[in-house]
Amino acid sequence: MKRKSSPVNHSLILGVSGGIGVYKALELLRLFQKAGFETWVVMTENAQRFVSPLSFQTFTPNPVITSLFTEPLVHIELQKREILLIAPATANIIGKIACGICDDALSTITCAFPGPKVLVPAMNKEMWENPVVQENIRKLKSLGYHIMEPKEGELASGEWGKGRMPEPEEIFAFVQSLLSQKKEGILSGLKILITAGRTEEDIDPVRVLTNRSSGRLGKELAEKAKDWGADCLLIAGRMEEKPEGVKIISCRTASEMLSLLKRESKKNDILIMTAAVGDYKPLVREKGKKIKKKSFSLPLVKNVDILESLREEKLFKVGFSLDSEAELIKEAKRKLKEKNLDLICANSFASLESDFIEATILSRDGEIERLPRMTKREFAAHLLQKIKTKFNEKVKSFT
């Protein structure tokens, strides 16, 4: 009898690694197939010791992938699928992914996959609590992986503890929820105001006082916020490259930026202040002629503090603190309180003119999250998810 197929709504790669929870992956595959998913199964060598590829082939019309050598370009071909789910995810496959090791079909496909990735860890209690495993989990979370943590219950060893794979229905609901957020946009309905780039203060008609900020992080934040459904406005100083498809208002000086922010802040829900605003400006601007003296002194005065000027504004405010390693957290805590911020991201001078950033995120509620070095694109995604969570908590506290 020919199997009745549902209309295709989504596409999913189901990765299966070698744990006792493999038998649940069969039921999980059946649920996705029944719901109209186009499914592709990728099995590790150890997974095949528990369940044969033929068992999975029963539920999916697509070939079950067990090796890169039979399908050498499969890791490229599967990039267009919608979501990747690994269930169960053993400590071994988690460690490989966290370290960028690509030595089999599943680890290689995961490394090459650009879309949302979900891991469902399943292992014994001691392995789950191992500091190395927990460090790998933290790293993957910071890189944007979705982790569905194991349940507490009776394990394969007969012991009781955390490490049990969630039931197929729970995993199915988790993935459906993620796809729903992706479709609607996790930032849909929010108006986000972002500043980026560097300000300039005129010395004379030719020269300016400025800094080395490239504006790359602001660009990544604006593009990701737009992709995730936010109504995004970028107020931009000088930038190396501006984002595509985002409304932009340009400015040069700190005073111009502050004026624009005061005008726009009441129309928005969230302000993310990534712009590198000059701390000082010339006391006097030489007008009408270029300075040609062999030597001259340049008196400077303190520039306007934009976030301090906006401390009474009611929108959710995110600041950045650039400082030396020695003073990083201390200064960030001070600014968080004095400028009445909801979040502040502390990072060192090393991130200037770089595609990478290593930052610590401090929250008004006292939470401190130290992140590993990552690309600014990865950091932008993580920060926006964090902002969404904290914004929702703040809104809930007022209702």
Short mmCIF file of C-alpha atoms in Angstrom, two decimals:
data_model
loop_
_atom_site.label_atom_id
_atom_site.label_comp_id
_atom_site.label_asym_id
_atom_site.label_seq_id
_atom_site.Cartn_x
_atom_site.Cartn_y
_atom_site.Cartn_z
CA MET A 1 0.00 0.00 0.00
CA LYS A 2 1.30 3.45 -0.90
CA ARG A 3 1.87 5.66 2.12
CA LYS A 4 -0.38 8.71 2.21
CA SER A 5 1.70 11.89 2.30
CA SER A 6 0.81 15.21 3.91
CA PRO A 7 1.39 18.49 2.10
CA VAL A 8 4.97 19.71 2.63
CA ASN A 9 5.03 22.67 5.04
CA HIS A 10 8.60 22.63 6.39
CA SER A 11 11.92 20.90 5.80
CA LEU A 12 14.02 19.36 8.56
CA ILE A 13 17.31 17.53 8.95
CA LEU A 14 17.17 15.01 11.80
CA GLY A 15 20.63 14.14 13.10
CA VAL A 16 20.87 10.98 15.19
CA SER A 17 23.92 10.20 17.32
CA GLY A 18 24.72 7.03 19.24
CA GLY A 19 22.76 6.93 22.49
CA ILE A 20 19.98 4.79 23.91
CA GLY A 21 17.55 7.61 23.05
CA VAL A 22 17.87 6.66 19.37
CA TYR A 23 14.66 4.63 19.63
CA LYS A 24 12.77 7.84 20.48
CA ALA A 25 14.13 9.43 17.30
CA LEU A 26 12.10 6.94 15.25
CA GLU A 27 8.85 8.17 16.78
CA LEU A 28 10.06 11.76 16.44
CA LEU A 29 10.67 11.25 12.72
CA ARG A 30 7.18 9.77 12.34
CA LEU A 31 5.66 12.86 14.01
CA PHE A 32 7.47 15.26 11.68
CA GLN A 33 6.63 13.21 8.61
CA LYS A 34 2.96 13.04 9.62
CA ALA A 35 2.90 16.83 10.10
CA GLY A 36 3.99 17.38 6.51
CA PHE A 37 7.73 17.96 6.98
CA GLU A 38 10.22 17.09 4.27
CA THR A 39 12.69 15.07 6.33
CA TRP A 40 16.30 14.05 5.90
CA VAL A 41 17.96 11.71 8.41
CA VAL A 42 21.70 11.74 9.13
CA MET A 43 23.09 8.96 11.34
CA THR A 44 26.47 8.64 13.02
CA GLU A 45 28.31 5.32 12.96
CA ASN A 46 27.47 4.68 16.62
CA ALA A 47 23.78 5.48 16.07
CA GLN A 48 23.71 2.65 13.52
CA ARG A 49 24.82 0.24 16.27
CA PHE A 50 21.53 0.91 18.09
CA VAL A 51 19.09 1.15 15.15
CA SER A 52 19.63 0.31 11.49
CA PRO A 53 19.25 2.98 8.77
CA LEU A 54 16.47 0.82 7.30
CA SER A 55 14.29 1.56 10.34
CA PHE A 56 14.48 5.30 9.65
CA GLN A 57 14.11 4.75 5.91
CA THR A 58 10.65 3.31 6.64
CA PHE A 59 9.40 6.76 7.65
CA THR A 60 11.07 9.05 5.09
CA PRO A 61 11.15 8.95 1.27
CA ASN A 62 14.63 10.53 1.22
CA PRO A 63 17.78 8.41 1.55
CA VAL A 64 19.19 8.07 5.07
CA ILE A 65 22.67 9.60 5.11
CA THR A 66 25.35 7.61 6.91
CA SER A 67 28.55 8.76 5.18
CA LEU A 68 29.97 11.70 3.26
CA PHE A 69 31.69 9.31 0.87
CA THR A 70 28.44 8.08 -0.68
CA GLU A 71 27.09 11.65 -0.97
CA PRO A 72 30.21 13.91 -1.11
CA LEU A 73 28.31 17.20 -1.53
CA VAL A 74 25.41 16.46 0.78
CA HIS A 75 26.60 19.01 3.37
CA ILE A 76 26.21 21.70 0.69
CA GLU A 77 22.94 20.39 -0.74
CA LEU A 78 21.24 20.30 2.67
CA GLN A 79 22.07 23.94 3.48
CA LYS A 80 18.74 25.03 2.01
CA ARG A 81 16.71 23.02 4.54
CA GLU A 82 14.83 25.00 7.16
CA ILE A 83 16.07 23.63 10.48
CA LEU A 84 18.54 21.05 11.82
CA LEU A 85 17.67 18.94 14.86
CA ILE A 86 20.05 16.50 16.58
CA ALA A 87 18.20 14.12 18.88
CA PRO A 88 19.70 12.47 20.76
CA ALA A 89 22.84 14.61 20.97
CA THR A 90 25.57 12.72 22.81
CA ALA A 91 28.45 14.34 24.69
CA ASN A 92 30.66 13.24 21.79
CA ILE A 93 28.75 15.03 19.01
CA ILE A 94 28.29 18.09 21.24
CA GLY A 95 32.05 18.25 21.79
CA LYS A 96 32.77 17.87 18.08
CA ILE A 97 30.39 20.66 17.13
CA ALA A 98 31.71 22.99 19.84
CA CYS A 99 35.29 22.46 18.60
CA GLY A 100 34.47 22.66 14.89
CA ILE A 101 35.50 19.06 14.21
CA CYS A 102 34.08 17.70 10.94
CA ASP A 103 35.02 14.02 10.73
CA ASP A 104 31.72 12.42 9.72
CA ALA A 105 28.49 13.25 7.90
CA LEU A 106 26.59 14.69 10.88
CA SER A 107 29.36 16.93 12.25
CA THR A 108 30.18 18.23 8.75
CA ILE A 109 26.55 18.93 7.84
CA THR A 110 26.06 20.74 11.16
CA CYS A 111 29.15 22.91 10.62
CA ALA A 112 27.98 23.88 7.13
CA PHE A 113 24.32 24.47 8.03
CA PRO A 114 23.40 28.20 8.17
CA GLY A 115 19.89 27.90 9.60
CA PRO A 116 18.53 27.31 13.13
CA LYS A 117 20.15 24.37 14.92
CA VAL A 118 18.57 22.48 17.84
CA LEU A 119 20.45 20.03 20.07
CA VAL A 120 18.68 17.62 22.44
CA PRO A 121 21.39 16.31 24.80
CA ALA A 122 20.91 12.82 26.26
CA MET A 123 23.49 11.07 28.45
CA ASN A 124 24.02 9.87 32.00
CA LYS A 125 23.95 12.29 34.93
CA GLU A 126 27.72 12.40 35.47
CA MET A 127 28.44 13.12 31.82
CA TRP A 128 25.82 15.88 31.69
CA GLU A 129 27.27 17.54 34.80
CA ASN A 130 30.87 17.23 33.57
CA PRO A 131 32.40 20.75 33.46
CA VAL A 132 33.73 20.21 29.92
CA VAL A 133 30.28 19.23 28.63
CA GLN A 134 28.71 22.22 30.39
CA GLU A 135 31.34 24.54 28.91
CA ASN A 136 30.55 23.16 25.45
CA ILE A 137 26.83 23.75 26.02
CA ARG A 138 27.48 27.35 27.11
CA LYS A 139 29.65 27.93 24.06
CA LEU A 140 27.04 26.56 21.68
CA LYS A 141 24.29 28.63 23.30
CA SER A 142 26.43 31.73 22.85
CA LEU A 143 26.81 30.85 19.16
CA GLY A 144 23.05 30.75 18.71
CA TYR A 145 22.36 27.02 19.04
CA HIS A 146 19.04 26.12 20.65
CA ILE A 147 19.54 23.63 23.48
CA MET A 148 16.58 21.59 24.77
CA GLU A 149 17.95 20.47 28.10
CA PRO A 150 17.53 16.85 29.25
CA LYS A 151 14.87 15.83 31.73
CA GLU A 152 15.33 14.46 35.22
CA GLY A 153 14.21 10.85 35.53
CA GLU A 154 15.27 7.24 35.42
CA LEU A 155 18.28 6.80 33.15
CA ALA A 156 19.45 3.79 31.13
CA SER A 157 21.80 2.86 33.98
CA GLY A 158 18.85 2.55 36.36
CA GLU A 159 19.97 5.62 38.29
CA TRP A 160 17.86 8.73 38.80
CA GLY A 161 19.11 12.09 37.59
CA LYS A 162 19.22 14.70 34.84
CA GLY A 163 20.19 13.41 31.41
CA ARG A 164 17.05 11.72 30.10
CA MET A 165 16.00 12.62 26.55
CA PRO A 166 12.64 14.47 26.44
CA GLU A 167 9.69 12.66 24.89
CA PRO A 168 9.22 12.93 21.10
CA GLU A 169 6.04 14.99 21.50
CA GLU A 170 7.92 17.55 23.62
CA ILE A 171 10.75 17.84 21.09
CA PHE A 172 8.25 18.15 18.24
CA ALA A 173 6.45 20.99 20.05
CA PHE A 174 9.79 22.74 20.77
CA VAL A 175 10.76 22.72 17.08
CA GLN A 176 7.29 23.84 16.00
CA SER A 177 7.53 26.77 18.41
CA LEU A 178 10.92 27.80 16.97
CA LEU A 179 9.61 27.64 13.42
CA SER A 180 6.60 29.71 14.41
CA GLN A 181 8.91 32.38 15.89
CA LYS A 182 11.05 32.30 12.74
CA LYS A 183 8.02 32.75 10.52
CA GLU A 184 6.53 35.60 12.55
CA GLY A 185 9.91 37.06 13.51
CA ILE A 186 10.94 36.96 17.17
CA LEU A 187 11.15 40.77 17.17
CA SER A 188 7.89 41.35 15.30
CA GLY A 189 5.94 44.29 16.67
CA LEU A 190 8.99 45.93 18.26
CA LYS A 191 10.42 49.28 17.22
CA ILE A 192 14.18 49.30 17.68
CA LEU A 193 16.43 52.35 17.46
CA ILE A 194 20.12 51.60 16.86
CA THR A 195 23.09 53.96 16.70
CA ALA A 196 26.28 52.95 14.92
CA GLY A 197 29.57 54.27 13.61
CA ARG A 198 31.76 57.06 14.92
CA THR A 199 31.09 60.73 15.49
CA GLU A 200 33.28 63.54 14.18
CA GLU A 201 33.98 66.95 15.72
CA ASP A 202 35.37 69.68 13.47
CA ILE A 203 38.79 71.18 14.22
CA ASP A 204 38.77 73.36 11.10
CA PRO A 205 37.06 73.11 7.67
CA VAL A 206 39.29 70.12 6.76
CA ARG A 207 40.30 68.26 9.91
CA VAL A 208 38.14 66.40 12.42
CA LEU A 209 38.55 64.80 15.83
CA THR A 210 37.25 61.22 15.62
CA ASN A 211 38.01 57.59 16.54
CA ARG A 212 38.64 54.19 14.93
CA SER A 213 35.19 52.60 15.25
CA SER A 214 34.05 50.85 12.05
CA GLY A 215 30.35 50.53 12.87
CA ARG A 216 30.37 46.82 11.97
CA LEU A 217 28.50 45.69 15.07
CA GLY A 218 25.77 48.27 14.56
CA LYS A 219 25.40 47.10 10.97
CA GLU A 220 25.03 43.47 12.04
CA LEU A 221 22.49 44.38 14.73
CA ALA A 222 20.39 46.45 12.33
CA GLU A 223 20.33 43.74 9.66
CA LYS A 224 19.50 40.97 12.13
CA ALA A 225 16.79 43.05 13.84
CA LYS A 226 15.20 43.70 10.45
CA ASP A 227 15.43 40.01 9.48
CA TRP A 228 13.74 39.07 12.76
CA GLY A 229 10.78 41.32 12.10
CA ALA A 230 11.60 44.52 14.00
CA ASP A 231 10.76 47.98 12.72
CA CYS A 232 14.35 49.20 12.79
CA LEU A 233 15.80 52.71 12.45
CA LEU A 234 19.57 53.26 12.33
CA ILE A 235 21.08 56.60 13.31
CA ALA A 236 24.52 56.43 11.76
CA GLY A 237 27.72 58.36 12.17
CA ARG A 238 30.63 57.56 9.86
CA MET A 239 30.57 53.83 8.97
CA GLU A 240 32.74 51.59 6.79
CA GLU A 241 29.66 49.82 5.42
CA LYS A 242 25.97 50.51 5.96
CA PRO A 243 23.27 47.83 6.28
CA GLU A 244 20.93 46.88 3.46
CA GLY A 245 17.18 47.35 3.71
CA VAL A 246 17.23 49.40 6.91
CA LYS A 247 16.01 52.98 7.28
CA ILE A 248 19.04 55.19 8.03
CA ILE A 249 19.39 58.77 9.26
CA SER A 250 22.95 60.06 9.01
CA CYS A 251 24.68 62.50 11.34
CA ARG A 252 28.22 63.63 12.13
CA THR A 253 28.59 65.15 15.58
CA ALA A 254 27.56 63.98 19.03
CA SER A 255 25.15 66.91 19.35
CA GLU A 256 23.48 66.00 16.06
CA MET A 257 23.12 62.38 17.19
CA LEU A 258 21.62 63.41 20.53
CA SER A 259 19.13 65.70 18.82
CA LEU A 260 17.99 62.88 16.54
CA LEU A 261 17.73 60.43 19.43
CA LYS A 262 15.60 62.80 21.49
CA ARG A 263 13.27 63.15 18.52
CA GLU A 264 13.05 59.43 17.76
CA SER A 265 13.27 57.82 21.21
CA LYS A 266 9.61 58.36 22.09
CA LYS A 267 8.58 56.49 18.92
CA ASN A 268 10.59 53.37 19.79
CA ASP A 269 10.59 50.53 22.32
CA ILE A 270 14.32 49.78 22.47
CA LEU A 271 17.53 51.79 22.05
CA ILE A 272 20.82 49.99 21.30
CA MET A 273 23.66 52.49 21.55
CA THR A 274 26.61 50.97 19.67
CA ALA A 275 27.88 54.27 18.24
CA ALA A 276 31.36 55.34 19.34
CA VAL A 277 30.71 58.90 20.44
CA GLY A 278 33.76 61.09 20.93
CA ASP A 279 34.39 61.93 24.58
CA TYR A 280 35.83 65.35 23.73
CA LYS A 281 35.44 68.10 21.15
CA PRO A 282 37.51 71.20 20.34
CA LEU A 283 36.71 74.19 22.51
CA VAL A 284 36.77 76.43 19.43
CA ARG A 285 36.31 75.45 15.78
CA GLU A 286 38.51 77.34 13.35
CA LYS A 287 36.07 78.67 10.75
CA GLY A 288 36.79 79.70 7.20
CA LYS A 289 40.42 78.62 6.97
CA LYS A 290 42.65 75.62 7.43
CA ILE A 291 45.15 75.76 10.30
CA LYS A 292 48.70 75.96 8.84
CA LYS A 293 50.81 76.78 11.87
CA LYS A 294 53.91 74.68 12.50
CA SER A 295 52.58 73.93 15.95
CA PHE A 296 49.44 74.79 17.84
CA SER A 297 47.57 73.68 20.93
CA LEU A 298 44.04 72.31 20.69
CA PRO A 299 41.98 72.93 23.82
CA LEU A 300 39.30 70.26 24.27
CA VAL A 301 36.12 70.21 26.31
CA LYS A 302 33.98 67.31 27.46
CA ASN A 303 31.44 66.28 24.85
CA VAL A 304 27.77 65.64 25.52
CA ASP A 305 27.08 62.25 27.19
CA ILE A 306 24.24 60.90 25.07
CA LEU A 307 23.08 58.06 27.31
CA GLU A 308 23.27 60.27 30.39
CA SER A 309 21.12 62.83 28.56
CA LEU A 310 18.57 60.10 27.80
CA ARG A 311 18.54 58.50 31.26
CA GLU A 312 14.93 59.55 31.94
CA GLU A 313 13.59 58.22 28.64
CA LYS A 314 11.24 55.29 29.18
CA LEU A 315 12.44 52.99 26.40
CA PHE A 316 14.56 49.88 27.06
CA LYS A 317 18.17 51.08 26.84
CA VAL A 318 21.28 49.08 25.94
CA GLY A 319 24.71 50.66 26.24
CA PHE A 320 28.29 49.67 25.45
CA SER A 321 31.40 50.18 27.54
CA LEU A 322 34.82 50.10 25.88
CA ASP A 323 37.67 49.96 28.36
CA SER A 324 40.90 48.26 29.38
CA GLU A 325 40.67 44.70 30.71
CA ALA A 326 41.55 45.87 34.23
CA GLU A 327 38.65 48.33 34.49
CA LEU A 328 36.14 46.60 32.21
CA ILE A 329 33.55 45.21 34.63
CA LYS A 330 33.94 47.96 37.23
CA GLU A 331 33.31 50.70 34.66
CA ALA A 332 30.42 48.80 33.08
CA LYS A 333 28.67 48.45 36.44
CA ARG A 334 29.10 52.16 37.10
CA LYS A 335 27.67 53.17 33.73
CA LEU A 336 24.80 50.69 34.02
CA LYS A 337 23.65 52.38 37.22
CA GLU A 338 24.50 56.02 36.53
CA LYS A 339 22.97 56.06 33.04
CA ASN A 340 19.88 54.08 34.06
CA LEU A 341 20.46 51.31 31.50
CA ASP A 342 18.75 47.94 31.24
CA LEU A 343 21.75 46.15 29.71
CA ILE A 344 25.36 47.07 29.07
CA CYS A 345 27.93 45.21 26.97
CA ALA A 346 31.51 45.51 28.17
CA ASN A 347 34.29 44.83 25.67
CA SER A 348 37.97 45.68 25.39
CA PHE A 349 39.85 47.79 22.85
CA ALA A 350 40.73 44.61 20.91
CA SER A 351 37.31 44.64 19.20
CA LEU A 352 38.02 47.93 17.39
CA GLU A 353 38.31 47.49 13.61
CA SER A 354 37.86 43.73 14.05
CA ASP A 355 35.22 41.27 12.85
CA PHE A 356 35.38 39.57 16.26
CA ILE A 357 34.30 40.54 19.74
CA GLU A 358 34.69 39.09 23.23
CA ALA A 359 32.16 40.73 25.52
CA THR A 360 30.46 40.51 28.90
CA ILE A 361 26.77 41.43 29.16
CA LEU A 362 25.60 42.95 32.44
CA SER A 363 21.90 43.29 33.27
CA ARG A 364 20.05 45.67 35.57
CA ASP A 365 18.96 42.66 37.67
CA GLY A 366 22.59 41.80 38.48
CA GLU A 367 23.08 39.01 35.94
CA ILE A 368 26.55 38.86 34.37
CA GLU A 369 27.09 36.78 31.22
CA ARG A 370 30.65 36.31 29.99
CA LEU A 371 30.77 35.29 26.34
CA PRO A 372 33.60 33.62 24.40
CA ARG A 373 35.23 35.27 21.40
CA MET A 374 32.87 35.20 18.42
CA THR A 375 32.11 37.07 15.23
CA LYS A 376 30.17 40.30 15.53
CA ARG A 377 27.38 38.69 13.49
CA GLU A 378 27.09 35.86 16.03
CA PHE A 379 27.22 38.34 18.90
CA ALA A 380 24.47 40.47 17.30
CA ALA A 381 22.14 37.47 17.16
CA HIS A 382 22.88 36.51 20.76
CA LEU A 383 22.45 40.07 22.04
CA LEU A 384 19.11 40.56 20.28
CA GLN A 385 17.81 37.32 21.81
CA LYS A 386 18.97 38.54 25.22
CA ILE A 387 17.34 41.94 24.70
CA LYS A 388 14.07 40.29 23.70
CA THR A 389 14.07 38.15 26.87
CA LYS A 390 14.92 41.03 29.22
CA PHE A 391 12.48 43.38 27.47
CA ASN A 392 9.66 40.86 27.94
CA GLU A 393 10.58 40.47 31.62
CA LYS A 394 10.48 44.24 32.10
CA VAL A 395 7.12 44.58 30.37
CA LYS A 396 5.72 41.71 32.45
CA SER A 397 6.88 43.36 35.69
CA PHE A 398 4.78 46.43 34.89
CA THR A 399 1.60 44.46 34.10
#
